[in-house]
Amino acid sequence: MEISNLLRAGMKVSLMCLFGFAVSAHSQSILIKDARIVTLADQGTLESGDLLVRDGKVVQIAEDLGDATAELIIDGRGKVVTPGLIAPSSALGLTEIGAAASTNDGAIAEQSIGAAFNPVVAFNPRSTLIPFNRAGGLTRAVVVPASEDSIFAGQGFAIKLTGDFDSVINADLVQKVYFGEYGAQLAGGSRAMAFAQLESALEQAKEYSENRDEIRRGQWRELDFAVDDLEALQPVLREEQPLMISADRASDILQVLTLANTFPIRPIIIGGAEGWMVAEQLAAARVPVVVDVLGNTPDAFEKLGARMDNAALLHRAGVTVAISGPGYAGSHNSYLSRQAAGNAVAYGLPFEEGIRAVTANVADIFGIEGGVLAPDGVAELVLWSGDPLEVTSFAELVLIDGKPQSLVNRSTRLRDRYLHPKAGTGHGYKN
């Protein structure tokens, strides 16, 4: 893609920044000069610095790289560079229109499979949601299934938002389970049954591991779970795959911690509306939490204790916090995690921790690359027009693997169509 196409994707100001540098989107070297650089690594935040990218890697970051040159040089004055945003929980590539069942592949209405369900084969890298979120600064995402019948939703995976057919980067990343109110509903009406099902599944997965051959030959007692599901839980019991468990009520979160004391698992709490009440216990157990910062309204009894400073209180206690996009916005707007992070900062979370909660912490929790800017590290970053946690700022340049990404998406096409209508696509009315 030529740079002129990239330019058409963004706002006018970004065109001015890049104008005059006649290089392709596959530029092998890019130099951003005099920008505020939030590295989230050993170099901390440079109030004014230069960043050099070459061959997909960050080569140098310094206050002044002197006469260093590159194929593309960008004036970063007044702008901010951060690592690319990473969505900790989404359905990107598995959904298009929620109300159109034929466009949704993230959940099944079938009880014969639970933990073994892996929707990665249904992933569509050409989904319209991917360029839209990429234009918002999202460069990676964790994609997880949902469930309408079993507390086990199945396995999630990680993607880069390049839109390429090989953009899945980890096909067996995480196992998702429902607890709390929705888990109780799926289990028959009680949290006790949901917890019992979870305990039983882990116990029988352990039993299966120790007696695999006999069970497969049918020379063992009848188990409650399918062999495929028990096999899918083996990476969880080996702590190779984290267990993402939905829980908002404080007492539910404590039950998850009890489970982690019984089985060798790596739980990740998703939700955690009342996490601040048990922050010390979460920190002691080193269990991270993915929070919906804007989910502060008590729309369910399990969230009566929700408060806007939840992320700040969890961080202050030593809990690793990741921030998701607002639940009301869904996967279509996963990039709005930065808006949520901005609200968390307004309620006491330090600024850099707000950036970390939508980048480095997500990478760390799930064990994926990215999330920081450091020499020899992957060149995955965003050049923002201003404060990245301010909703009026926007992404002017997005790099994935050191390559400038197109910021064209369905919304920009609609904008341009009606701003500059061409023959045959003009307004349907006459003045």
XYZ file of C-alpha atoms in Angstrom:
431
model
C 0.000 0.000 0.000
C 1.415 3.393 -0.910
C 1.792 6.037 1.764
C -0.765 8.185 -0.019
C -3.400 5.563 0.743
C -2.407 5.588 4.382
C -2.694 9.313 4.443
C -6.209 9.264 3.092
C -7.139 7.057 6.015
C -6.311 9.494 8.764
C -7.145 13.021 9.730
C -5.766 15.967 7.845
C -3.199 16.706 10.515
C -1.604 13.289 10.045
C -1.335 13.941 6.341
C 0.632 17.069 7.078
C 2.961 15.131 9.345
C 3.833 12.579 6.719
C 3.610 14.743 3.612
C 6.774 14.735 1.581
C 8.074 11.332 2.621
C 7.471 9.247 -0.482
C 7.906 5.774 0.971
C 5.671 2.748 1.072
C 3.750 1.363 4.023
C 6.413 -1.338 4.188
C 9.132 1.133 5.101
C 11.968 -0.708 6.741
C 13.019 2.265 8.880
C 10.975 4.977 10.580
C 12.208 7.772 12.831
C 9.817 9.673 15.092
C 11.419 12.836 16.445
C 10.698 15.093 19.400
C 7.621 13.256 20.662
C 6.637 12.434 24.199
C 7.459 8.713 24.436
C 5.812 6.482 27.054
C 7.976 3.352 26.937
C 6.632 1.499 30.037
C 10.126 -0.033 30.108
C 13.406 0.882 31.812
C 13.603 4.246 30.034
C 10.322 5.384 31.538
C 8.677 8.374 29.869
C 10.725 10.761 27.724
C 9.069 14.169 27.664
C 10.756 14.817 24.305
C 12.577 12.060 22.523
C 13.349 10.216 19.326
C 12.443 6.639 18.452
C 13.990 4.690 15.590
C 12.348 1.602 14.081
C 14.061 -0.697 11.650
C 13.135 -4.144 10.275
C 10.191 -4.530 12.614
C 12.140 -3.767 15.774
C 12.679 -0.725 17.949
C 16.359 0.072 17.431
C 16.913 3.123 19.620
C 15.039 5.423 21.967
C 16.771 8.522 23.270
C 16.206 12.183 24.004
C 18.139 13.030 20.852
C 19.314 10.582 18.209
C 21.335 13.321 16.546
C 21.742 12.865 12.822
C 20.114 9.442 12.703
C 18.050 9.072 9.570
C 15.399 6.720 8.170
C 13.257 6.168 5.097
C 10.323 7.840 6.894
C 10.932 10.698 9.347
C 7.971 11.996 11.349
C 7.785 15.232 13.301
C 6.383 14.167 16.666
C 6.299 17.561 18.354
C 3.179 17.898 20.491
C 2.351 14.226 20.006
C 2.624 11.131 22.189
C 4.013 7.677 21.395
C 2.810 4.652 23.348
C 2.872 0.900 22.827
C -0.102 -0.349 20.814
C -3.278 -1.033 22.788
C -4.103 -4.667 23.565
C -7.682 -5.789 24.221
C -7.789 -8.283 27.114
C -11.173 -9.726 26.148
C -12.997 -9.414 22.844
C -14.850 -11.280 20.127
C -12.975 -9.609 17.264
C -13.126 -11.733 14.134
C -15.895 -13.892 15.631
C -18.724 -11.418 15.352
C -19.913 -8.823 12.882
C -23.482 -7.900 13.786
C -24.750 -9.131 17.119
C -28.351 -9.330 15.929
C -27.429 -11.375 12.832
C -26.795 -14.928 14.016
C -25.090 -15.909 10.760
C -22.265 -13.461 11.522
C -21.536 -14.769 15.017
C -19.191 -17.694 15.672
C -18.161 -17.074 19.254
C -20.702 -19.229 21.071
C -22.561 -22.495 20.597
C -25.859 -23.773 21.929
C -24.612 -27.314 22.464
C -23.928 -28.941 25.805
C -21.774 -31.828 24.581
C -18.714 -29.607 24.334
C -17.392 -27.059 26.754
C -13.717 -26.613 27.559
C -12.726 -28.170 24.233
C -14.566 -25.573 22.169
C -12.011 -23.526 20.267
C -13.440 -21.040 17.751
C -10.059 -20.128 16.254
C -10.927 -21.870 12.966
C -13.889 -19.484 12.619
C -11.741 -16.375 13.050
C -12.212 -13.871 10.227
C -9.247 -11.484 9.923
C -11.179 -9.465 7.318
C -13.922 -8.521 9.772
C -14.914 -4.865 9.501
C -14.358 -4.566 13.258
C -10.611 -5.086 12.871
C -9.665 -2.013 10.790
C -12.076 0.089 12.844
C -10.422 -0.876 16.135
C -6.944 -0.651 14.580
C -7.662 2.943 13.613
C -8.411 3.492 17.294
C -4.920 2.338 18.268
C -5.605 -1.336 18.993
C -2.785 -3.550 17.700
C -3.428 -6.872 19.465
C -6.389 -8.557 21.098
C -7.304 -11.581 23.143
C -10.322 -13.228 21.522
C -12.483 -15.418 23.743
C -15.644 -17.434 23.119
C -18.907 -17.110 25.025
C -21.342 -19.738 26.211
C -25.088 -20.062 26.426
C -25.228 -23.533 27.982
C -22.076 -24.454 29.863
C -20.016 -22.628 32.470
C -17.039 -23.515 30.257
C -16.984 -21.209 27.251
C -13.882 -22.777 25.715
C -10.483 -21.630 24.565
C -9.442 -18.160 23.531
C -6.634 -17.027 21.274
C -4.589 -13.913 20.506
C -4.403 -11.933 17.275
C -2.583 -9.043 15.691
C -4.888 -6.531 14.061
C -3.119 -6.580 10.697
C -6.101 -8.088 8.907
C -3.779 -10.715 7.432
C -4.804 -14.345 7.190
C -1.908 -15.358 9.437
C -2.720 -12.863 12.179
C -3.515 -15.444 14.881
C -0.445 -15.474 17.120
C -1.502 -17.950 19.825
C -4.260 -20.426 19.101
C -4.580 -21.915 22.617
C -4.055 -18.940 24.863
C -6.636 -19.112 27.637
C -9.612 -21.099 28.955
C -12.738 -19.125 29.867
C -15.213 -20.056 32.615
C -18.299 -18.301 33.960
C -18.909 -17.916 37.685
C -21.004 -15.309 39.507
C -24.594 -14.598 38.483
C -24.284 -15.773 34.883
C -22.347 -18.883 35.875
C -25.082 -19.703 38.389
C -27.703 -19.303 35.657
C -25.795 -21.644 33.336
C -25.332 -24.218 36.104
C -29.009 -24.433 36.931
C -29.627 -21.487 39.215
C -26.994 -21.505 41.952
C -23.398 -20.375 42.331
C -22.900 -23.494 44.441
C -23.640 -25.682 41.437
C -21.399 -23.611 39.172
C -18.534 -23.933 41.634
C -19.192 -27.667 42.057
C -19.111 -28.156 38.285
C -15.836 -26.269 38.047
C -14.293 -28.249 40.900
C -15.528 -31.529 39.456
C -14.168 -30.741 36.009
C -10.714 -29.968 37.407
C -10.745 -33.061 39.627
C -11.767 -35.301 36.739
C -9.221 -33.648 34.437
C -6.568 -34.594 37.002
C -7.979 -38.111 37.196
C -7.918 -38.306 33.401
C -4.295 -37.185 33.312
C -3.278 -39.943 35.709
C -5.296 -42.668 33.968
C -5.439 -41.520 30.339
C -4.849 -44.895 28.674
C -7.423 -46.783 30.753
C -10.041 -44.095 30.263
C -9.505 -44.006 26.513
C -9.780 -47.815 26.353
C -13.053 -47.682 28.288
C -11.522 -49.516 31.251
C -12.400 -46.854 33.800
C -15.449 -45.525 35.578
C -17.798 -43.290 33.631
C -16.799 -39.643 33.958
C -19.093 -36.623 33.834
C -17.164 -34.782 31.153
C -16.217 -35.639 27.586
C -12.684 -36.814 26.961
C -12.074 -33.856 24.651
C -13.064 -31.431 27.411
C -10.829 -33.161 29.966
C -7.969 -33.127 27.465
C -8.528 -29.403 26.900
C -8.131 -28.758 30.635
C -4.678 -30.365 30.829
C -2.790 -27.139 29.925
C -4.795 -25.398 32.659
C -3.664 -27.922 35.297
C -0.075 -27.652 34.065
C -0.379 -23.856 34.519
C 0.527 -23.428 30.866
C -2.843 -21.868 30.090
C -4.523 -19.309 32.406
C -8.114 -19.781 33.496
C -10.171 -16.642 32.890
C -13.055 -16.691 35.384
C -15.863 -14.139 35.411
C -16.605 -12.896 38.920
C -17.768 -9.511 40.198
C -19.003 -10.038 43.766
C -16.284 -9.978 46.401
C -17.352 -13.321 47.862
C -17.261 -14.891 44.394
C -13.722 -13.622 43.878
C -12.688 -15.174 47.190
C -14.135 -18.512 46.037
C -11.925 -18.321 42.967
C -8.913 -17.763 45.218
C -9.951 -20.821 47.223
C -10.034 -22.815 44.002
C -6.509 -21.617 43.184
C -5.348 -22.959 46.547
C -6.786 -26.362 45.730
C -5.671 -26.816 42.135
C -2.492 -25.760 40.306
C -4.141 -23.111 38.143
C -3.423 -19.521 37.023
C -6.729 -17.685 37.440
C -7.500 -14.335 35.842
C -10.532 -12.544 37.250
C -12.616 -10.813 34.596
C -15.157 -8.313 35.884
C -13.993 -7.771 39.437
C -16.508 -4.981 40.146
C -16.082 -5.512 43.904
C -12.415 -6.442 43.592
C -11.401 -3.439 45.703
C -13.039 -5.140 48.708
C -10.633 -8.104 48.480
C -7.672 -6.338 46.912
C -5.209 -7.497 49.571
C -6.179 -11.131 49.061
C -5.880 -10.777 45.268
C -2.457 -9.206 45.614
C -1.268 -11.907 48.014
C -2.454 -14.609 45.617
C -0.900 -12.741 42.644
C -4.156 -13.032 40.726
C -4.622 -10.332 38.054
C -7.948 -8.650 37.332
C -9.452 -7.429 34.057
C -11.846 -4.639 35.015
C -14.557 -2.749 33.186
C -13.845 0.637 34.708
C -17.011 2.235 33.373
C -19.210 -0.582 34.697
C -19.806 1.381 37.877
C -23.578 1.283 37.878
C -25.183 -1.409 40.030
C -27.000 -3.082 37.116
C -26.741 -6.430 38.899
C -26.778 -7.447 42.549
C -23.246 -8.807 42.176
C -22.065 -5.263 41.333
C -23.658 -3.326 44.185
C -20.206 -2.363 45.426
C -18.928 -1.145 42.030
C -17.037 2.145 42.174
C -15.021 4.272 39.780
C -11.782 4.054 41.744
C -11.769 0.238 41.674
C -8.731 0.083 39.360
C -6.827 2.614 41.483
C -7.538 0.738 44.711
C -6.539 -2.595 43.166
C -3.306 -1.097 41.831
C -2.536 0.521 45.180
C -2.866 -2.878 46.844
C -0.409 -4.429 44.385
C -2.823 -6.190 42.035
C -1.943 -6.362 38.335
C -4.823 -4.580 36.593
C -5.862 -4.710 32.945
C -8.646 -2.512 31.620
C -11.084 -3.686 28.974
C -13.287 -1.631 26.695
C -16.608 -0.585 28.221
C -18.947 -3.556 28.410
C -21.762 -1.557 26.847
C -19.620 -0.875 23.779
C -18.828 -4.523 23.019
C -16.106 -5.789 20.720
C -17.070 -3.226 18.101
C -15.393 -0.597 20.268
C -12.660 -2.504 22.070
C -10.302 0.402 21.423
C -12.311 2.464 23.900
C -10.293 0.790 26.645
C -8.220 3.980 26.543
C -11.307 5.999 27.395
C -11.940 3.653 30.310
C -8.298 3.995 31.363
C -8.690 7.772 31.245
C -11.591 7.523 33.675
C -9.543 5.266 35.936
C -6.796 7.890 35.943
C -9.350 10.570 36.779
C -10.250 8.455 39.813
C -6.757 7.990 41.144
C -4.859 5.529 38.936
C -1.454 7.039 38.005
C -1.226 8.085 34.347
C 1.465 5.605 33.350
C -0.418 2.817 35.121
C -3.471 3.749 33.070
C -1.442 3.264 29.878
C 0.069 0.078 31.292
C -3.396 -1.324 32.063
C -4.308 -1.268 28.349
C -0.909 -2.387 27.044
C 1.912 -3.940 29.101
C -0.249 -5.485 31.809
C -2.422 -7.234 29.224
C 0.670 -8.652 27.517
C 2.088 -9.753 30.855
C -1.126 -11.380 32.102
C -1.589 -13.452 28.953
C 2.082 -13.987 28.123
C 2.017 -12.347 24.718
C 4.523 -10.038 23.042
C 4.162 -6.276 22.942
C 2.983 -3.733 25.458
C 6.318 -1.934 25.964
C 8.770 0.057 23.868
C 12.403 -0.958 24.287
C 15.472 -1.473 22.080
C 15.346 -4.857 20.300
C 11.652 -5.134 21.184
C 8.808 -5.470 18.708
C 7.925 -2.172 16.994
C 4.244 -2.082 17.812
C 3.215 1.446 18.679
C 0.809 4.310 18.191
C 1.560 7.976 17.520
C -1.253 9.954 19.119
C -2.277 13.498 18.261
C -2.248 14.297 21.989
C -2.939 12.671 25.341
C -3.825 9.041 24.501
C -6.269 8.861 27.413
C -8.167 11.912 26.194
C -11.122 11.064 23.939
C -10.473 14.004 21.611
C -7.031 12.622 20.713
C -6.712 10.133 17.893
C -4.198 7.733 16.394
C -2.203 9.348 13.575
C 0.102 6.403 12.936
C -0.189 2.747 13.951
C 2.743 0.374 13.551
C 2.511 -3.404 13.794
C 5.796 -5.263 13.337
C 7.299 -1.946 12.335
C 4.913 -1.464 9.408
C 2.517 1.478 9.106
C -1.041 0.180 9.097
C -3.912 1.499 7.064
C -6.325 3.600 9.108
C -9.053 3.280 6.488
C -12.196 1.664 7.824
C -15.892 1.590 7.170
C -16.464 4.786 9.134
C -13.804 6.779 7.257
C -15.203 5.522 3.952
C -18.671 6.705 4.925
C -17.227 10.020 6.092
C -15.390 10.556 2.823
C -18.328 9.423 0.726
C -20.588 12.102 2.120
C -17.938 14.793 2.477
C -16.874 14.414 -1.124
C -19.645 12.593 -3.007
C -18.709 11.222 -6.418
C -20.938 10.745 -9.422
C -23.565 8.160 -8.610
C -23.057 8.408 -4.854
C -24.326 11.946 -4.311
C -27.008 13.075 -1.931
C -30.457 11.723 -2.650
C -32.038 15.145 -2.259
C -31.749 18.462 -4.073
C -31.644 21.867 -2.468
